[in-house]
PDB file of C-alpha atoms in Angstrom:
ATOM      1  CA  UNK A 873     -34.163 -22.626 -34.998  1.00 89.00           C
ATOM      2  CA  UNK A 874     -33.393 -24.271 -39.323  1.00 92.00           C
ATOM      3  CA  UNK A 875     -34.497 -27.335 -39.635  1.00 93.00           C
ATOM      4  CA  UNK A 876     -33.169 -29.612 -42.513  1.00 94.00           C
ATOM      5  CA  UNK A 877     -34.034 -33.196 -43.934  1.00 94.00           C
ATOM      6  CA  UNK A 878     -30.856 -34.530 -45.883  1.00 95.00           C
ATOM      7  CA  UNK A 879     -28.145 -31.361 -45.961  1.00 97.00           C
ATOM      8  CA  UNK A 880     -27.290 -28.353 -43.656  1.00 96.00           C
ATOM      9  CA  UNK A 881     -24.279 -26.424 -43.472  1.00 94.00           C
ATOM     10  CA  UNK A 882     -23.032 -24.279 -40.310  1.00 92.00           C
ATOM     11  CA  UNK A 883     -20.068 -21.986 -40.886  1.00 87.00           C
ATOM     12  CA  UNK A 884     -17.087 -24.511 -42.186  1.00 88.00           C
ATOM     13  CA  UNK A 885     -19.399 -27.656 -41.085  1.00 93.00           C
ATOM     14  CA  UNK A 886     -20.987 -29.437 -43.678  1.00 96.00           C
ATOM     15  CA  UNK A 887     -23.353 -31.921 -42.542  1.00 97.00           C
ATOM     16  CA  UNK A 888     -25.133 -34.964 -44.620  1.00 96.00           C
ATOM     17  CA  UNK A 889     -27.553 -37.630 -42.995  1.00 96.00           C
ATOM     18  CA  UNK A 890     -26.689 -41.302 -43.711  1.00 94.00           C
ATOM     19  CA  UNK A 891     -27.715 -44.760 -43.371  1.00 91.00           C
ATOM     20  CA  UNK A 892     -25.238 -46.081 -40.613  1.00 91.00           C
ATOM     21  CA  UNK A 893     -22.059 -45.669 -38.887  1.00 94.00           C
ATOM     22  CA  UNK A 894     -19.058 -47.176 -41.273  1.00 92.00           C
ATOM     23  CA  UNK A 895     -16.638 -49.899 -40.259  1.00 90.00           C
ATOM     24  CA  UNK A 896     -13.843 -48.867 -37.708  1.00 89.00           C
ATOM     25  CA  UNK A 897     -14.590 -45.500 -36.475  1.00 94.00           C
ATOM     26  CA  UNK A 898     -13.780 -44.814 -32.525  1.00 94.00           C
ATOM     27  CA  UNK A 899     -16.111 -43.038 -30.259  1.00 95.00           C
ATOM     28  CA  UNK A 900     -15.050 -39.709 -29.246  1.00 94.00           C
ATOM     29  CA  UNK A 901     -15.245 -38.578 -25.629  1.00 92.00           C
ATOM     30  CA  UNK A 902     -17.847 -35.245 -24.386  1.00 92.00           C
ATOM     31  CA  UNK A 903     -16.194 -32.661 -22.966  1.00 90.00           C
ATOM     32  CA  UNK A 904     -18.299 -30.788 -19.794  1.00 90.00           C
ATOM     33  CA  UNK A 905     -21.351 -32.896 -21.520  1.00 92.00           C
ATOM     34  CA  UNK A 906     -21.296 -31.350 -25.181  1.00 94.00           C
ATOM     35  CA  UNK A 907     -20.546 -32.956 -28.422  1.00 95.00           C
ATOM     36  CA  UNK A 908     -17.785 -30.892 -30.166  1.00 92.00           C
ATOM     37  CA  UNK A 909     -18.879 -31.270 -33.922  1.00 92.00           C
ATOM     38  CA  UNK A 910     -15.914 -28.662 -34.790  1.00 88.00           C
ATOM     39  CA  UNK A 911     -13.540 -27.161 -32.520  1.00 80.00           C
ATOM     40  CA  UNK A 912     -11.934 -23.908 -32.742  1.00 69.00           C
ATOM     41  CA  UNK A 913      -9.200 -22.985 -31.535  1.00 61.00           C
ATOM     42  CA  UNK A 914     -10.678 -19.395 -30.642  1.00 62.00           C
ATOM     43  CA  UNK A 915     -13.250 -21.277 -28.279  1.00 64.00           C
ATOM     44  CA  UNK A 916     -16.149 -20.862 -30.723  1.00 77.00           C
ATOM     45  CA  UNK A 917     -16.741 -24.637 -31.106  1.00 86.00           C
ATOM     46  CA  UNK A 918     -19.913 -25.895 -32.415  1.00 90.00           C
ATOM     47  CA  UNK A 919     -21.030 -27.960 -29.935  1.00 93.00           C
ATOM     48  CA  UNK A 920     -23.979 -30.385 -29.397  1.00 96.00           C
ATOM     49  CA  UNK A 921     -25.367 -31.890 -26.504  1.00 94.00           C
ATOM     50  CA  UNK A 922     -23.308 -35.293 -25.060  1.00 94.00           C
ATOM     51  CA  UNK A 923     -26.621 -36.216 -23.759  1.00 95.00           C
ATOM     52  CA  UNK A 924     -28.440 -37.342 -26.952  1.00 97.00           C
ATOM     53  CA  UNK A 925     -25.625 -37.477 -29.713  1.00 97.00           C
ATOM     54  CA  UNK A 926     -22.541 -39.511 -29.862  1.00 97.00           C
ATOM     55  CA  UNK A 927     -19.738 -38.767 -32.024  1.00 96.00           C
ATOM     56  CA  UNK A 928     -17.547 -41.082 -33.834  1.00 96.00           C
ATOM     57  CA  UNK A 929     -13.750 -40.925 -35.896  1.00 94.00           C
ATOM     58  CA  UNK A 930     -11.922 -42.449 -38.054  1.00 92.00           C
ATOM     59  CA  UNK A 931      -8.696 -43.941 -35.894  1.00 90.00           C
ATOM     60  CA  UNK A 932      -6.179 -40.991 -35.170  1.00 86.00           C
ATOM     61  CA  UNK A 933      -3.863 -42.759 -37.757  1.00 83.00           C
ATOM     62  CA  UNK A 934      -6.630 -42.729 -40.937  1.00 80.00           C
ATOM     63  CA  UNK A 935      -6.899 -40.929 -43.616  1.00 76.00           C
ATOM     64  CA  UNK A 936      -9.716 -38.352 -42.745  1.00 76.00           C
ATOM     65  CA  UNK A 937      -9.097 -37.970 -39.251  1.00 77.00           C
ATOM     66  CA  UNK A 938      -8.937 -34.256 -39.273  1.00 78.00           C
ATOM     67  CA  UNK A 939     -11.711 -34.136 -41.701  1.00 87.00           C
ATOM     68  CA  UNK A 940     -14.453 -36.481 -41.086  1.00 92.00           C
ATOM     69  CA  UNK A 941     -17.055 -36.902 -37.879  1.00 94.00           C
ATOM     70  CA  UNK A 942     -20.569 -39.133 -37.778  1.00 97.00           C
ATOM     71  CA  UNK A 943     -23.024 -38.256 -35.610  1.00 97.00           C
ATOM     72  CA  UNK A 944     -25.546 -40.376 -33.475  1.00 97.00           C
ATOM     73  CA  UNK A 945     -28.364 -38.502 -32.495  1.00 97.00           C
ATOM     74  CA  UNK A 946     -30.823 -40.085 -30.077  1.00 96.00           C
ATOM     75  CA  UNK A 947     -33.297 -37.703 -29.912  1.00 96.00           C
ATOM     76  CA  UNK A 948     -33.594 -34.257 -31.466  1.00 96.00           C
ATOM     77  CA  UNK A 949     -31.711 -31.687 -30.866  1.00 96.00           C
ATOM     78  CA  UNK A 950     -29.303 -28.964 -32.160  1.00 95.00           C
ATOM     79  CA  UNK A 951     -26.138 -28.232 -33.455  1.00 95.00           C
ATOM     80  CA  UNK A 952     -24.988 -24.917 -31.739  1.00 91.00           C
ATOM     81  CA  UNK A 953     -22.484 -22.213 -32.392  1.00 88.00           C
ATOM     82  CA  UNK A 954     -20.429 -21.008 -29.395  1.00 85.00           C
ATOM     83  CA  UNK A 955     -19.674 -17.423 -30.682  1.00 74.00           C
ATOM     84  CA  UNK A 956     -20.865 -13.889 -28.991  1.00 68.00           C
ATOM     85  CA  UNK A 957     -20.869 -12.051 -32.497  1.00 67.00           C
ATOM     86  CA  UNK A 958     -21.383 -13.102 -36.611  1.00 66.00           C
ATOM     87  CA  UNK A 959     -23.015 -16.711 -34.580  1.00 78.00           C
ATOM     88  CA  UNK A 960     -24.202 -19.080 -36.743  1.00 84.00           C
ATOM     89  CA  UNK A 961     -28.139 -19.632 -36.072  1.00 88.00           C
ATOM     90  CA  UNK A 962     -28.438 -23.143 -34.109  1.00 93.00           C
ATOM     91  CA  UNK A 963     -29.770 -26.115 -36.736  1.00 96.00           C
ATOM     92  CA  UNK A 964     -32.182 -28.420 -35.443  1.00 96.00           C
ATOM     93  CA  UNK A 965     -31.236 -32.518 -35.643  1.00 96.00           C
ATOM     94  CA  UNK A 966     -33.439 -35.345 -35.566  1.00 96.00           C
ATOM     95  CA  UNK A 967     -33.028 -38.548 -34.777  1.00 97.00           C
ATOM     96  CA  UNK A 968     -30.390 -40.743 -37.279  1.00 96.00           C
ATOM     97  CA  UNK A 969     -27.114 -40.582 -38.502  1.00 97.00           C
ATOM     98  CA  UNK A 970     -25.097 -37.831 -39.935  1.00 97.00           C
ATOM     99  CA  UNK A 971     -21.788 -37.739 -41.596  1.00 96.00           C
ATOM    100  CA  UNK A 972     -19.904 -34.424 -40.712  1.00 96.00           C
ATOM    101  CA  UNK A 973     -17.065 -32.946 -43.266  1.00 94.00           C
ATOM    102  CA  UNK A 974     -14.851 -29.904 -42.231  1.00 92.00           C
ATOM    103  CA  UNK A 975     -14.492 -27.109 -45.061  1.00 91.00           C
ATOM    104  CA  UNK A 976     -10.740 -27.084 -46.751  1.00 89.00           C
ATOM    105  CA  UNK A 977      -8.742 -24.355 -48.813  1.00 84.00           C
ATOM    106  CA  UNK A 978      -6.232 -24.765 -51.474  1.00 83.00           C
ATOM    107  CA  UNK A 979      -2.423 -23.897 -50.611  1.00 75.00           C
ATOM    108  CA  UNK A 980       0.479 -24.401 -52.489  1.00 69.00           C
ATOM    109  CA  UNK A 981       1.243 -27.609 -50.298  1.00 70.00           C
ATOM    110  CA  UNK A 982      -1.810 -29.283 -50.856  1.00 78.00           C
ATOM    111  CA  UNK A 983      -4.949 -27.824 -48.466  1.00 82.00           C
ATOM    112  CA  UNK A 984      -5.911 -26.927 -44.960  1.00 78.00           C
ATOM    113  CA  UNK A 985      -8.691 -26.920 -42.593  1.00 80.00           C
ATOM    114  CA  UNK A 986     -10.828 -23.080 -43.238  1.00 79.00           C
ATOM    115  CA  UNK A 987     -11.013 -21.377 -39.908  1.00 65.00           C
ATOM    116  CA  UNK A 988     -14.280 -19.632 -39.386  1.00 61.00           C
TER     117      UNK A 988
ATOM    118  CA  UNK B1494      -3.087   3.841 -55.141  1.00 29.00           C
ATOM    119  CA  UNK B1495      -2.879   3.075 -51.832  1.00 34.00           C
ATOM    120  CA  UNK B1496      -5.803   1.201 -49.503  1.00 38.00           C
ATOM    121  CA  UNK B1497      -6.368   1.482 -45.807  1.00 38.00           C
ATOM    122  CA  UNK B1498      -8.124  -1.970 -44.108  1.00 39.00           C
ATOM    123  CA  UNK B1499      -8.847  -2.939 -40.836  1.00 39.00           C
ATOM    124  CA  UNK B1500      -8.912  -6.545 -40.351  1.00 40.00           C
ATOM    125  CA  UNK B1501     -10.710  -7.654 -37.804  1.00 36.00           C
ATOM    126  CA  UNK B1502     -14.533  -6.708 -37.107  1.00 35.00           C
ATOM    127  CA  UNK B1503     -15.770  -4.453 -33.817  1.00 30.00           C
ATOM    128  CA  UNK B1504     -15.699  -6.724 -30.792  1.00 30.00           C
ATOM    129  CA  UNK B1505     -12.981  -9.113 -32.295  1.00 33.00           C
ATOM    130  CA  UNK B1506      -9.403  -8.743 -31.315  1.00 33.00           C
ATOM    131  CA  UNK B1507      -6.835  -9.356 -34.031  1.00 39.00           C
ATOM    132  CA  UNK B1508      -4.462 -11.510 -32.686  1.00 39.00           C
ATOM    133  CA  UNK B1509      -0.543 -11.075 -33.780  1.00 41.00           C
ATOM    134  CA  UNK B1510       2.001 -13.605 -33.108  1.00 40.00           C
ATOM    135  CA  UNK B1511       4.728 -13.512 -30.927  1.00 40.00           C
ATOM    136  CA  UNK B1512       6.695 -11.237 -33.533  1.00 38.00           C
ATOM    137  CA  UNK B1513       4.075  -8.820 -33.671  1.00 38.00           C
ATOM    138  CA  UNK B1514       2.676  -9.991 -37.245  1.00 39.00           C
ATOM    139  CA  UNK B1515      -1.349  -9.973 -37.375  1.00 40.00           C
ATOM    140  CA  UNK B1516      -2.671 -13.386 -37.714  1.00 40.00           C
ATOM    141  CA  UNK B1517      -5.075 -12.691 -40.581  1.00 41.00           C
ATOM    142  CA  UNK B1518      -5.875 -16.745 -41.596  1.00 42.00           C
ATOM    143  CA  UNK B1519      -8.145 -17.512 -39.061  1.00 40.00           C
ATOM    144  CA  UNK B1520     -10.107 -14.350 -37.986  1.00 39.00           C
ATOM    145  CA  UNK B1521     -13.490 -13.081 -39.444  1.00 31.00           C
ATOM    146  CA  UNK B1522     -12.517 -10.901 -41.326  1.00 33.00           C
ATOM    147  CA  UNK B1523     -14.487  -7.739 -42.445  1.00 30.00           C
ATOM    148  CA  UNK B1524     -12.972  -5.993 -44.991  1.00 33.00           C
ATOM    149  CA  UNK B1525     -13.780  -2.959 -47.048  1.00 31.00           C
ATOM    150  CA  UNK B1526     -13.301  -4.626 -50.513  1.00 32.00           C
ATOM    151  CA  UNK B1527     -12.674  -8.673 -51.198  1.00 35.00           C
ATOM    152  CA  UNK B1528      -9.751  -7.869 -53.191  1.00 37.00           C
ATOM    153  CA  UNK B1529      -7.971  -6.333 -50.371  1.00 39.00           C
ATOM    154  CA  UNK B1530      -8.715  -9.070 -47.623  1.00 39.00           C
ATOM    155  CA  UNK B1531      -7.609 -11.495 -50.261  1.00 37.00           C
ATOM    156  CA  UNK B1532      -4.084  -9.740 -50.498  1.00 37.00           C
ATOM    157  CA  UNK B1533      -3.663  -9.438 -47.278  1.00 41.00           C
ATOM    158  CA  UNK B1534      -4.240 -13.055 -46.294  1.00 41.00           C
ATOM    159  CA  UNK B1535      -1.716 -14.333 -49.079  1.00 40.00           C
ATOM    160  CA  UNK B1536       0.435 -11.603 -48.097  1.00 39.00           C
ATOM    161  CA  UNK B1537       0.166 -13.111 -44.468  1.00 41.00           C
ATOM    162  CA  UNK B1538      -0.117 -16.726 -45.746  1.00 40.00           C
ATOM    163  CA  UNK B1539       3.202 -16.509 -47.617  1.00 38.00           C
ATOM    164  CA  UNK B1540       5.340 -14.462 -44.749  1.00 36.00           C
ATOM    165  CA  UNK B1541       5.240 -17.555 -42.798  1.00 39.00           C
ATOM    166  CA  UNK B1542       5.942 -20.274 -45.721  1.00 38.00           C
ATOM    167  CA  UNK B1543       8.629 -18.775 -47.524  1.00 35.00           C
ATOM    168  CA  UNK B1544      12.079 -17.175 -47.839  1.00 35.00           C
ATOM    169  CA  UNK B1545      13.636 -14.084 -46.910  1.00 39.00           C
ATOM    170  CA  UNK B1546      13.856 -13.031 -49.857  1.00 37.00           C
ATOM    171  CA  UNK B1547       9.985 -12.924 -49.990  1.00 37.00           C
ATOM    172  CA  UNK B1548       9.710 -11.831 -47.117  1.00 41.00           C
ATOM    173  CA  UNK B1549      11.322  -8.779 -48.816  1.00 43.00           C
ATOM    174  CA  UNK B1550       9.016  -8.308 -51.530  1.00 45.00           C
ATOM    175  CA  UNK B1551       6.499  -8.646 -48.562  1.00 44.00           C
ATOM    176  CA  UNK B1552       7.600  -5.694 -47.261  1.00 47.00           C
ATOM    177  CA  UNK B1553       7.785  -3.447 -50.556  1.00 48.00           C
ATOM    178  CA  UNK B1554       3.803  -4.445 -51.146  1.00 47.00           C
ATOM    179  CA  UNK B1555       2.618  -3.693 -47.394  1.00 47.00           C
ATOM    180  CA  UNK B1556       3.033  -2.027 -44.317  1.00 47.00           C
ATOM    181  CA  UNK B1557       1.395  -2.785 -40.995  1.00 46.00           C
ATOM    182  CA  UNK B1558       0.614  -0.953 -38.094  1.00 45.00           C
ATOM    183  CA  UNK B1559      -1.132  -1.465 -35.258  1.00 42.00           C
ATOM    184  CA  UNK B1560      -3.816   0.681 -34.358  1.00 38.00           C
ATOM    185  CA  UNK B1561      -4.614   3.368 -31.683  1.00 38.00           C
ATOM    186  CA  UNK B1562      -8.030   1.413 -31.282  1.00 36.00           C
ATOM    187  CA  UNK B1563      -8.812  -1.839 -29.906  1.00 34.00           C
ATOM    188  CA  UNK B1564     -10.850  -3.073 -33.609  1.00 36.00           C
ATOM    189  CA  UNK B1565      -6.956  -4.981 -34.802  1.00 37.00           C
ATOM    190  CA  UNK B1566      -4.400  -3.904 -37.304  1.00 40.00           C
ATOM    191  CA  UNK B1567      -4.568  -0.987 -40.516  1.00 41.00           C
ATOM    192  CA  UNK B1568      -2.707  -2.964 -43.328  1.00 43.00           C
ATOM    193  CA  UNK B1569      -1.208  -0.151 -45.940  1.00 44.00           C
ATOM    194  CA  UNK B1570      -0.912  -1.638 -49.312  1.00 45.00           C
ATOM    195  CA  UNK B1571       1.634   0.245 -51.236  1.00 46.00           C
ATOM    196  CA  UNK B1572       0.589  -0.737 -55.026  1.00 49.00           C
ATOM    197  CA  UNK B1573      -2.579  -1.571 -57.001  1.00 50.00           C
ATOM    198  CA  UNK B1574      -4.188  -4.520 -56.174  1.00 51.00           C
ATOM    199  CA  UNK B1575      -4.197  -6.989 -59.315  1.00 61.00           C
ATOM    200  CA  UNK B1576      -7.526  -7.565 -61.411  1.00 66.00           C
ATOM    201  CA  UNK B1577      -9.524 -10.281 -60.943  1.00 75.00           C
ATOM    202  CA  UNK B1578     -11.214 -12.488 -64.212  1.00 85.00           C
ATOM    203  CA  UNK B1579     -14.054 -13.602 -63.148  1.00 91.00           C
ATOM    204  CA  UNK B1580     -14.621 -17.228 -64.451  1.00 95.00           C
ATOM    205  CA  UNK B1581     -18.073 -18.676 -63.177  1.00 96.00           C
ATOM    206  CA  UNK B1582     -21.287 -17.085 -61.325  1.00 96.00           C
ATOM    207  CA  UNK B1583     -23.261 -19.360 -59.827  1.00 96.00           C
ATOM    208  CA  UNK B1584     -27.086 -18.088 -58.622  1.00 95.00           C
ATOM    209  CA  UNK B1585     -26.591 -19.140 -55.302  1.00 93.00           C
ATOM    210  CA  UNK B1586     -24.530 -16.798 -53.533  1.00 91.00           C
ATOM    211  CA  UNK B1587     -23.807 -19.408 -50.525  1.00 91.00           C
ATOM    212  CA  UNK B1588     -21.999 -21.427 -54.106  1.00 94.00           C
ATOM    213  CA  UNK B1589     -19.938 -18.458 -54.913  1.00 93.00           C
ATOM    214  CA  UNK B1590     -18.235 -17.079 -57.567  1.00 93.00           C
ATOM    215  CA  UNK B1591     -15.347 -18.249 -58.652  1.00 93.00           C
ATOM    216  CA  UNK B1592     -12.348 -16.208 -59.934  1.00 88.00           C
ATOM    217  CA  UNK B1593      -8.734 -16.122 -61.062  1.00 86.00           C
ATOM    218  CA  UNK B1594      -5.689 -13.458 -60.285  1.00 77.00           C
ATOM    219  CA  UNK B1595      -2.667 -13.031 -61.804  1.00 70.00           C
ATOM    220  CA  UNK B1596      -0.106 -11.003 -60.124  1.00 59.00           C
ATOM    221  CA  UNK B1597       3.240 -10.047 -61.002  1.00 52.00           C
ATOM    222  CA  UNK B1598       4.511 -10.654 -57.436  1.00 47.00           C
ATOM    223  CA  UNK B1599       2.789 -13.489 -57.466  1.00 48.00           C
ATOM    224  CA  UNK B1600       4.970 -14.973 -59.962  1.00 49.00           C
ATOM    225  CA  UNK B1601       7.774 -15.977 -58.014  1.00 46.00           C
ATOM    226  CA  UNK B1602       6.058 -18.887 -56.435  1.00 48.00           C
ATOM    227  CA  UNK B1603       5.304 -21.921 -58.508  1.00 51.00           C
ATOM    228  CA  UNK B1604       1.260 -21.195 -59.274  1.00 58.00           C
ATOM    229  CA  UNK B1605       1.274 -17.445 -60.613  1.00 60.00           C
ATOM    230  CA  UNK B1606      -2.216 -17.920 -61.355  1.00 71.00           C
ATOM    231  CA  UNK B1607      -4.609 -18.331 -58.359  1.00 78.00           C
ATOM    232  CA  UNK B1608      -8.488 -19.070 -58.033  1.00 85.00           C
ATOM    233  CA  UNK B1609     -10.319 -17.767 -55.656  1.00 85.00           C
ATOM    234  CA  UNK B1610     -14.708 -18.706 -54.586  1.00 89.00           C
ATOM    235  CA  UNK B1611     -16.219 -15.400 -53.191  1.00 86.00           C
ATOM    236  CA  UNK B1612     -19.119 -17.133 -51.158  1.00 86.00           C
ATOM    237  CA  UNK B1613     -21.350 -15.363 -48.398  1.00 84.00           C
ATOM    238  CA  UNK B1614     -21.871 -17.192 -45.451  1.00 81.00           C
ATOM    239  CA  UNK B1615     -24.897 -18.005 -43.769  1.00 82.00           C
ATOM    240  CA  UNK B1616     -24.217 -14.693 -40.920  1.00 80.00           C
ATOM    241  CA  UNK B1617     -24.176 -12.920 -44.578  1.00 79.00           C
ATOM    242  CA  UNK B1618     -20.546 -12.061 -44.217  1.00 75.00           C
ATOM    243  CA  UNK B1619     -18.546 -12.313 -47.509  1.00 75.00           C
ATOM    244  CA  UNK B1620     -15.465 -15.135 -47.097  1.00 74.00           C
ATOM    245  CA  UNK B1621     -12.838 -15.791 -50.226  1.00 78.00           C
ATOM    246  CA  UNK B1622     -11.438 -19.554 -50.517  1.00 83.00           C
ATOM    247  CA  UNK B1623      -8.478 -20.002 -52.183  1.00 82.00           C
ATOM    248  CA  UNK B1624      -9.611 -22.972 -54.096  1.00 88.00           C
ATOM    249  CA  UNK B1625      -7.395 -25.445 -57.116  1.00 89.00           C
ATOM    250  CA  UNK B1626      -6.319 -24.196 -60.324  1.00 88.00           C
ATOM    251  CA  UNK B1627      -7.999 -26.673 -62.054  1.00 92.00           C
ATOM    252  CA  UNK B1628     -11.660 -25.570 -60.816  1.00 95.00           C
ATOM    253  CA  UNK B1629     -13.837 -24.481 -63.987  1.00 96.00           C
ATOM    254  CA  UNK B1630     -17.062 -23.781 -61.733  1.00 97.00           C
ATOM    255  CA  UNK B1631     -17.899 -22.321 -58.695  1.00 97.00           C
ATOM    256  CA  UNK B1632     -20.220 -25.108 -57.995  1.00 97.00           C
ATOM    257  CA  UNK B1633     -16.932 -27.137 -58.493  1.00 97.00           C
ATOM    258  CA  UNK B1634     -15.083 -24.816 -55.986  1.00 96.00           C
ATOM    259  CA  UNK B1635     -17.582 -25.060 -53.543  1.00 96.00           C
ATOM    260  CA  UNK B1636     -17.515 -29.144 -53.464  1.00 96.00           C
ATOM    261  CA  UNK B1637     -14.380 -29.446 -53.848  1.00 95.00           C
ATOM    262  CA  UNK B1638     -13.548 -26.718 -50.837  1.00 94.00           C
ATOM    263  CA  UNK B1639     -15.496 -30.017 -48.632  1.00 94.00           C
ATOM    264  CA  UNK B1640     -13.547 -32.731 -49.838  1.00 92.00           C
ATOM    265  CA  UNK B1641     -16.347 -33.478 -52.478  1.00 92.00           C
ATOM    266  CA  UNK B1642     -16.557 -33.827 -55.856  1.00 90.00           C
ATOM    267  CA  UNK B1643     -18.815 -32.326 -57.885  1.00 92.00           C
ATOM    268  CA  UNK B1644     -21.295 -35.064 -59.141  1.00 92.00           C
ATOM    269  CA  UNK B1645     -21.722 -35.953 -55.358  1.00 92.00           C
ATOM    270  CA  UNK B1646     -21.693 -32.648 -53.410  1.00 95.00           C
ATOM    271  CA  UNK B1647     -25.541 -31.488 -52.333  1.00 95.00           C
ATOM    272  CA  UNK B1648     -26.195 -28.172 -51.944  1.00 94.00           C
ATOM    273  CA  UNK B1649     -26.753 -27.312 -48.187  1.00 95.00           C
ATOM    274  CA  UNK B1650     -30.586 -27.160 -47.600  1.00 94.00           C
ATOM    275  CA  UNK B1651     -30.185 -24.736 -44.888  1.00 93.00           C
ATOM    276  CA  UNK B1652     -27.130 -23.033 -44.486  1.00 92.00           C
ATOM    277  CA  UNK B1653     -26.746 -20.597 -41.423  1.00 90.00           C
TER     278      UNK B1653
END
């Protein structure tokens, strides 16, 4: 398990510790007890324990809905990658608030999300 | 020159789309050469997005065949791969190497010079990410991939 202080990345997810939640964000419901920090269409999600982590996003019609999320961690836990091969090592998170960004790549029309 | 490349690692399937074209946009590709991976991704991306004339030129460049084993597809490239011009190399391989490709068949689109960032991820695999043509350094390109500018971007202490 790797540890960090301010900034870490796990695959296509970049996370920075921040001071507080922004205004106008909406709590995201857990799924089967886990918070899906980054959802993968192939099921290789990046997840945290929904018992000690709350996740928030901008409202659906707001800019950043697909790219930004915030985590409020109440107890030390880990960010885990659910993939049986080429698995990204788990990262330990201490209590605090974190800002999550997804990685993107350039396309002629603008940009799109990187799919790891 | 011809190159044969498998585009899926052992144990991972490369899922074809509804007309049997392999979907290379979301797999975790393991390839023999970065440029081959890059070319395959570009071809398939444009195959989805542009008109029939472009698809015909694609056919001239590359053929795709299913493999007999459970390891995805074989791509046979029928033309030499375009040379790449290195723009900037960051000492940290996880930040990456910025390079540019100017390929004759890409001149059919509005931006023939395409810039890419070659990075090593936390698992040790190498990827090539498409980045905007205006970025000048690997760090600026890396920051852009996260929606940040170079002044705001902080290098991850831990990357897995």
